[in-house]
Coordinates of C-alpha atoms and ligand atoms in Angstrom, one line a residue:
M1 CA -0.3 -0.1 -0.2
I2 CA 0.9 3.6 -0.8
D3 CA -0.6 6.9 1.0
L4 CA 1.3 9.7 -0.3
H5 CA -0.8 12.1 2.1
S6 CA -0.7 12.5 5.8
H7 CA -0.4 14.3 8.6
T8 CA 1.7 14.8 11.7
T9 CA 1.9 16.8 15.6
A10 CA 4.3 18.7 13.6
S11 CA 1.2 20.5 11.8
D12 CA -2.6 19.0 12.9
G13 CA -2.1 15.4 13.0
S14 CA -3.0 14.0 16.5
L15 CA 0.3 11.1 15.9
S16 CA 3.9 12.2 16.6
P17 CA 5.8 11.0 13.4
A18 CA 7.0 8.0 15.2
E19 CA 3.4 6.7 15.9
L20 CA 2.5 7.8 12.4
V21 CA 5.3 5.8 11.0
A22 CA 4.2 2.8 13.5
L23 CA 0.7 2.8 12.4
A24 CA 1.5 2.6 8.5
A25 CA 4.2 -0.5 9.3
A26 CA 1.2 -2.3 11.1
A27 CA -1.4 -1.0 8.2
G28 CA 0.9 -2.5 5.9
V29 CA 1.8 0.8 4.4
K30 CA 5.2 0.6 2.3
V31 CA 5.3 4.2 1.3
L32 CA 4.4 7.0 2.6
G33 CA 4.6 10.7 2.4
I34 CA 4.1 12.7 5.4
T35 CA 3.0 16.2 4.5
D36 CA 2.5 18.5 7.1
H37 CA 0.9 22.0 6.7
D38 CA 3.6 24.9 5.8
T39 CA 6.0 22.5 7.9
I40 CA 8.7 19.8 7.2
D41 CA 9.5 19.5 11.2
G42 CA 8.6 16.0 10.8
L43 CA 10.1 14.4 9.0
A44 CA 13.8 14.0 10.5
A45 CA 12.0 12.0 13.4
A46 CA 9.8 9.9 10.6
R47 CA 12.7 8.4 9.0
D48 CA 14.4 7.9 12.1
A49 CA 11.4 5.4 12.7
A50 CA 11.1 4.1 9.4
A51 CA 14.8 3.3 9.6
A52 CA 14.2 1.7 12.8
T53 CA 11.5 -0.6 11.2
G54 CA 12.7 -1.4 8.0
L55 CA 9.1 -1.2 6.8
V56 CA 8.3 1.4 5.7
E57 CA 9.7 4.2 2.9
I58 CA 9.4 7.5 3.8
I59 CA 8.5 10.5 1.0
P60 CA 9.5 14.0 2.3
G61 CA 6.5 16.3 1.8
V62 CA 4.7 19.6 2.5
E63 CA 1.4 21.0 2.0
F64 CA 1.3 24.6 1.3
S65 CA -2.1 26.6 1.9
A66 CA -1.6 28.8 -1.3
E67 CA -3.9 32.2 -2.2
Y68 CA -6.9 30.9 -3.6
S69 CA -10.6 32.6 -3.6
P70 CA -13.0 31.1 -3.3
G71 CA -12.3 27.4 -2.5
T72 CA -8.9 26.3 -0.6
M73 CA -6.0 25.7 -3.0
H74 CA -3.2 23.5 -1.3
L75 CA 0.2 22.3 -2.9
L76 CA 2.0 19.5 -2.4
G77 CA 5.7 19.4 -2.6
Y78 CA 7.3 16.2 -2.8
L79 CA 10.9 14.7 -2.8
I80 CA 12.1 18.1 -1.4
D81 CA 15.6 18.6 0.0
P82 CA 14.6 19.3 3.6
E83 CA 17.8 21.5 3.9
N84 CA 17.0 24.1 1.1
G85 CA 17.1 27.8 2.6
E86 CA 14.6 29.2 0.0
L87 CA 12.2 26.5 1.6
L88 CA 12.5 26.7 5.2
S89 CA 12.4 30.1 4.5
A90 CA 9.3 30.4 2.9
L91 CA 7.5 28.0 5.4
E92 CA 8.5 30.3 8.7
E93 CA 7.0 33.3 6.5
M94 CA 3.7 30.7 6.5
R95 CA 4.1 29.9 10.1
A96 CA 4.8 33.3 11.1
R97 CA 1.3 34.4 8.7
R98 CA -0.3 31.6 11.0
N99 CA 0.9 33.1 14.9
T100 CA -0.4 36.5 13.8
R101 CA -3.7 34.9 12.1
N102 CA -4.5 32.6 15.0
P103 CA -4.8 34.9 18.3
R104 CA -7.5 37.3 16.2
I105 CA -9.8 33.9 15.3
V106 CA -9.3 33.2 19.4
E107 CA -10.4 37.2 19.7
A108 CA -13.2 36.6 17.1
L109 CA -14.7 33.6 19.4
R110 CA -13.8 35.4 22.2
G111 CA -15.9 38.6 21.0
L112 CA -18.8 35.6 20.4
G113 CA -18.8 34.6 24.0
F114 CA -16.5 31.7 24.1
E115 CA -14.2 31.7 27.2
M116 CA -11.0 30.9 25.5
T117 CA -7.4 31.5 25.0
M118 CA -4.4 30.9 22.9
E119 CA -3.0 29.3 25.8
E120 CA -5.1 26.6 25.6
V121 CA -5.0 26.5 21.6
L122 CA -0.9 25.9 22.4
A123 CA -1.9 23.1 24.6
A124 CA -3.8 21.4 22.2
S125 CA -0.5 21.4 19.5
R126 CA 2.2 19.7 19.6
G127 CA 4.7 21.2 16.8
S128 CA 5.1 24.5 15.1
S129 CA 2.7 24.7 12.5
I130 CA -0.6 25.8 14.7
G131 CA -4.2 26.2 12.7
R132 CA -7.5 26.0 13.4
P133 CA -8.0 22.5 13.7
H134 CA -6.0 22.9 17.0
I135 CA -8.6 25.8 17.7
A136 CA -11.5 23.4 17.0
Q137 CA -10.1 20.9 19.1
V138 CA -10.1 23.7 22.3
M139 CA -14.1 24.2 21.4
V140 CA -14.9 20.3 21.5
A141 CA -13.3 19.8 24.9
K142 CA -14.5 22.8 26.5
G143 CA -18.4 21.2 24.7
Y144 CA -18.7 25.1 22.6
A145 CA -19.1 22.2 19.1
Q146 CA -19.5 18.2 18.8
S147 CA -16.7 17.4 16.1
V148 CA -13.9 19.6 14.6
D149 CA -16.1 19.4 11.5
D150 CA -18.3 21.4 13.4
A151 CA -16.5 24.2 14.6
F152 CA -15.0 24.4 11.2
A153 CA -19.0 24.7 10.0
R154 CA -20.5 26.8 12.4
W155 CA -17.5 29.4 13.1
L156 CA -14.3 28.6 11.8
D157 CA -14.7 28.1 7.8
R158 CA -15.1 31.2 5.7
G159 CA -17.9 33.1 5.7
R160 CA -18.4 31.6 9.1
P161 CA -18.5 34.8 11.9
A162 CA -15.2 33.4 13.5
Y163 CA -13.1 33.4 10.2
V164 CA -10.0 35.6 10.1
A165 CA -8.2 35.7 6.5
Q166 CA -4.5 35.1 6.2
A167 CA -2.4 36.1 3.3
R168 CA -0.9 33.5 1.9
I169 CA 1.8 32.5 -0.6
E170 CA 1.0 32.8 -4.4
P171 CA 0.2 29.5 -5.7
A172 CA 3.3 30.2 -8.0
E173 CA 5.5 31.5 -5.5
A174 CA 4.7 27.9 -4.1
I175 CA 5.6 26.1 -6.8
R176 CA 8.6 27.7 -7.6
V177 CA 9.5 27.7 -3.8
I178 CA 8.9 23.8 -4.2
K179 CA 11.3 22.9 -7.7
A180 CA 14.0 25.2 -6.0
A181 CA 14.0 22.5 -3.2
G182 CA 14.1 20.1 -6.0
G183 CA 10.9 18.9 -5.0
V184 CA 7.8 18.1 -7.5
P185 CA 4.9 20.7 -7.0
V186 CA 1.6 18.7 -7.1
L187 CA -2.1 20.0 -6.4
A188 CA -3.9 18.8 -3.5
H189 CA -7.8 17.6 -3.6
P190 CA -8.9 19.6 -6.7
Y191 CA -12.5 19.5 -5.8
Q192 CA -11.4 21.7 -2.6
L193 CA -11.0 24.8 -5.2
K194 CA -14.6 24.4 -5.7
P195 CA -14.3 25.4 -9.6
A196 CA -17.2 26.8 -11.4
S197 CA -17.0 23.7 -13.7
D198 CA -14.9 21.5 -15.3
S199 CA -13.5 23.5 -17.8
H200 CA -13.3 25.9 -15.1
L201 CA -10.8 23.6 -13.1
E202 CA -9.2 23.1 -16.7
E203 CA -8.1 26.7 -16.9
I204 CA -6.6 27.1 -13.3
V205 CA -4.6 23.5 -13.7
R206 CA -3.5 25.5 -17.2
G207 CA -2.3 28.9 -15.4
L208 CA -0.6 25.9 -12.6
C209 CA 1.4 24.0 -15.4
A210 CA 2.1 27.5 -17.1
A211 CA 3.9 28.2 -13.2
G212 CA 5.8 24.7 -13.3
L213 CA 3.1 22.2 -11.8
G214 CA 3.9 18.5 -11.7
G215 CA 1.3 16.8 -10.5
M216 CA -2.2 16.3 -9.5
E217 CA -3.9 14.4 -6.7
V218 CA -6.0 12.0 -8.2
W219 CA -6.2 9.4 -5.7
Y220 CA -7.6 10.8 -2.8
S221 CA -10.1 9.5 0.9
R222 CA -13.3 12.1 -0.5
H223 CA -12.9 11.9 -4.3
T224 CA -15.4 9.7 -5.9
A225 CA -14.5 7.1 -8.7
E226 CA -15.9 9.7 -11.0
M227 CA -13.5 12.2 -9.7
S228 CA -10.9 10.4 -10.0
A229 CA -10.7 9.0 -13.0
F230 CA -11.7 12.9 -14.4
Y231 CA -8.6 14.1 -12.6
L232 CA -6.5 11.2 -14.2
A233 CA -7.6 12.3 -17.7
L234 CA -7.0 15.8 -17.2
A235 CA -3.4 15.3 -15.3
E236 CA -2.3 12.5 -18.4
R237 CA -3.8 15.6 -20.9
Y238 CA -1.3 18.4 -19.3
G239 CA 1.5 15.3 -18.8
L240 CA 0.9 15.9 -14.4
V241 CA 1.9 12.8 -12.5
A242 CA -0.9 11.5 -11.1
T243 CA -0.6 11.0 -7.2
G244 CA -2.9 9.9 -4.3
G245 CA -2.9 10.1 -0.1
S246 CA -5.7 9.7 2.5
D247 CA -4.8 13.0 4.2
F248 CA -5.1 11.0 7.4
H249 CA -5.1 13.6 10.0
G250 CA -5.6 11.4 13.0
T251 CA -8.6 12.3 15.6
P252 CA -9.3 15.3 13.7
K253 CA -10.5 13.2 11.0
P254 CA -11.7 10.4 12.3
D255 CA -13.5 8.3 9.2
I256 CA -9.9 8.8 7.1
F257 CA -7.4 6.0 7.4
L258 CA -3.6 5.7 6.7
G259 CA -3.5 3.6 3.0
T260 CA -7.3 2.8 2.8
G261 CA -8.8 6.7 3.3
T262 CA -12.4 6.0 3.8
G263 CA -12.4 1.9 2.4
S264 CA -11.3 2.1 -1.3
L265 CA -8.5 4.4 -1.9
R266 CA -5.7 2.8 -4.1
V267 CA -2.7 4.2 -5.4
P268 CA -0.7 2.7 -8.1
P269 CA 2.7 1.0 -7.3
E270 CA 3.8 3.8 -10.5
T271 CA 3.1 6.6 -8.5
V272 CA 6.6 7.1 -6.8
A273 CA 8.8 6.0 -10.0
N274 CA 6.9 8.5 -12.2
L275 CA 7.0 11.2 -9.2
R276 CA 11.3 10.9 -9.1
V277 CA 11.7 10.5 -12.6
K278 CA 9.7 14.5 -12.8
A279 CA 12.1 15.2 -9.5
A280 CA 15.0 14.1 -12.0
R281 CA 13.8 15.6 -14.9
R282 CA 14.9 19.4 -13.8
Ligands
AMP301 P1 -6.0 26.3 8.4 O1 -4.8 25.7 7.9 O2 -5.1 26.6 10.2 O3 -6.4 27.1 8.0 O4 -6.8 24.9 9.1 C1 -7.2 24.4 7.8 C2 -6.7 23.0 7.9 O5 -7.7 22.8 8.8 C3 -7.0 22.1 6.5 O6 -5.9 22.2 5.4 C4 -7.6 20.8 6.9 O7 -6.8 20.5 7.3 C5 -8.4 21.7 8.4 N1 -9.8 21.2 8.0 C6 -10.3 22.2 7.0 N2 -11.9 22.1 7.0 C7 -12.2 21.0 8.2 C8 -13.2 20.3 8.4 N3 -14.2 20.7 8.0 N4 -13.4 19.5 9.6 C9 -11.9 19.5 9.9 N5 -10.8 20.0 9.3 C10 -10.7 20.5 8.7
ZN302 ZN1 -4.5 19.5 8.2
FE303 FE1 -5.2 19.9 2.2
FE304 FE1 -3.4 17.3 4.3

């Protein structure tokens, strides 16, 4: 089994890198991509744990949240050099912006009558990339929301009362930085762009390709077979590597399992070789 999209406690996952690797080994995931939001802090510990088990190969990755509206655009970077200075400083900048936004969200929630503090949010997180899921967890713990999903739907999502906009990296800049670090930039879960139509999505993909996009996430926990078939055809048309993964987070997304997603996820074995060829081609 291959799973190229997962999160650890370095961002908003509930398992530490070592725990995630242990789960992968137990679940039969042989190739594991770790793609934390705006940080690569989990990679070294994951690699150490993987080397110790000898059962799991780690594909180093990262997930950038890029500037886009009305939906969200996430760009995955695979096979990046975790020591690349340009990548590290771009990620540091992204986390600094989060650290400016997060207290404003907590302030907005307090203004709405919820008793909570940034200290509680920090206590709910274990890594360097802190975000809305941690805020949502505090709301759940205090009985203000039934689940992380519920907290997003009622308070935290764009258009909801405690939403605070945050400047994000431009897509072309994220693509440039990923490539500068030797990686392959991949458009994550395309449906989350909320394109107006199939041709609108194609237009967005064409623009990203002009900026250097290398792949597209075709297989994903929340894609239907029809969606995956459509994305695969699009990827092939634009010479993009088709990738896939569960977007496992642990408890924040309790219905998503490592390796299998919501049950039927299957990432073809040639995916990793395709990524390596793409990375080497430059
Ligand atoms: P942030 O990056 O801090 O703005 O938070 C966005 C992240 O929260 C996304 O990348 C997802 O991992 C997670 N997320 C977004 N919407 C939801 C939701 N409805 N339920 C649970 N997690 C969500
Ligand atoms: Zn996440
Ligand atoms: Fe994402
Ligand atoms: Fe993700």
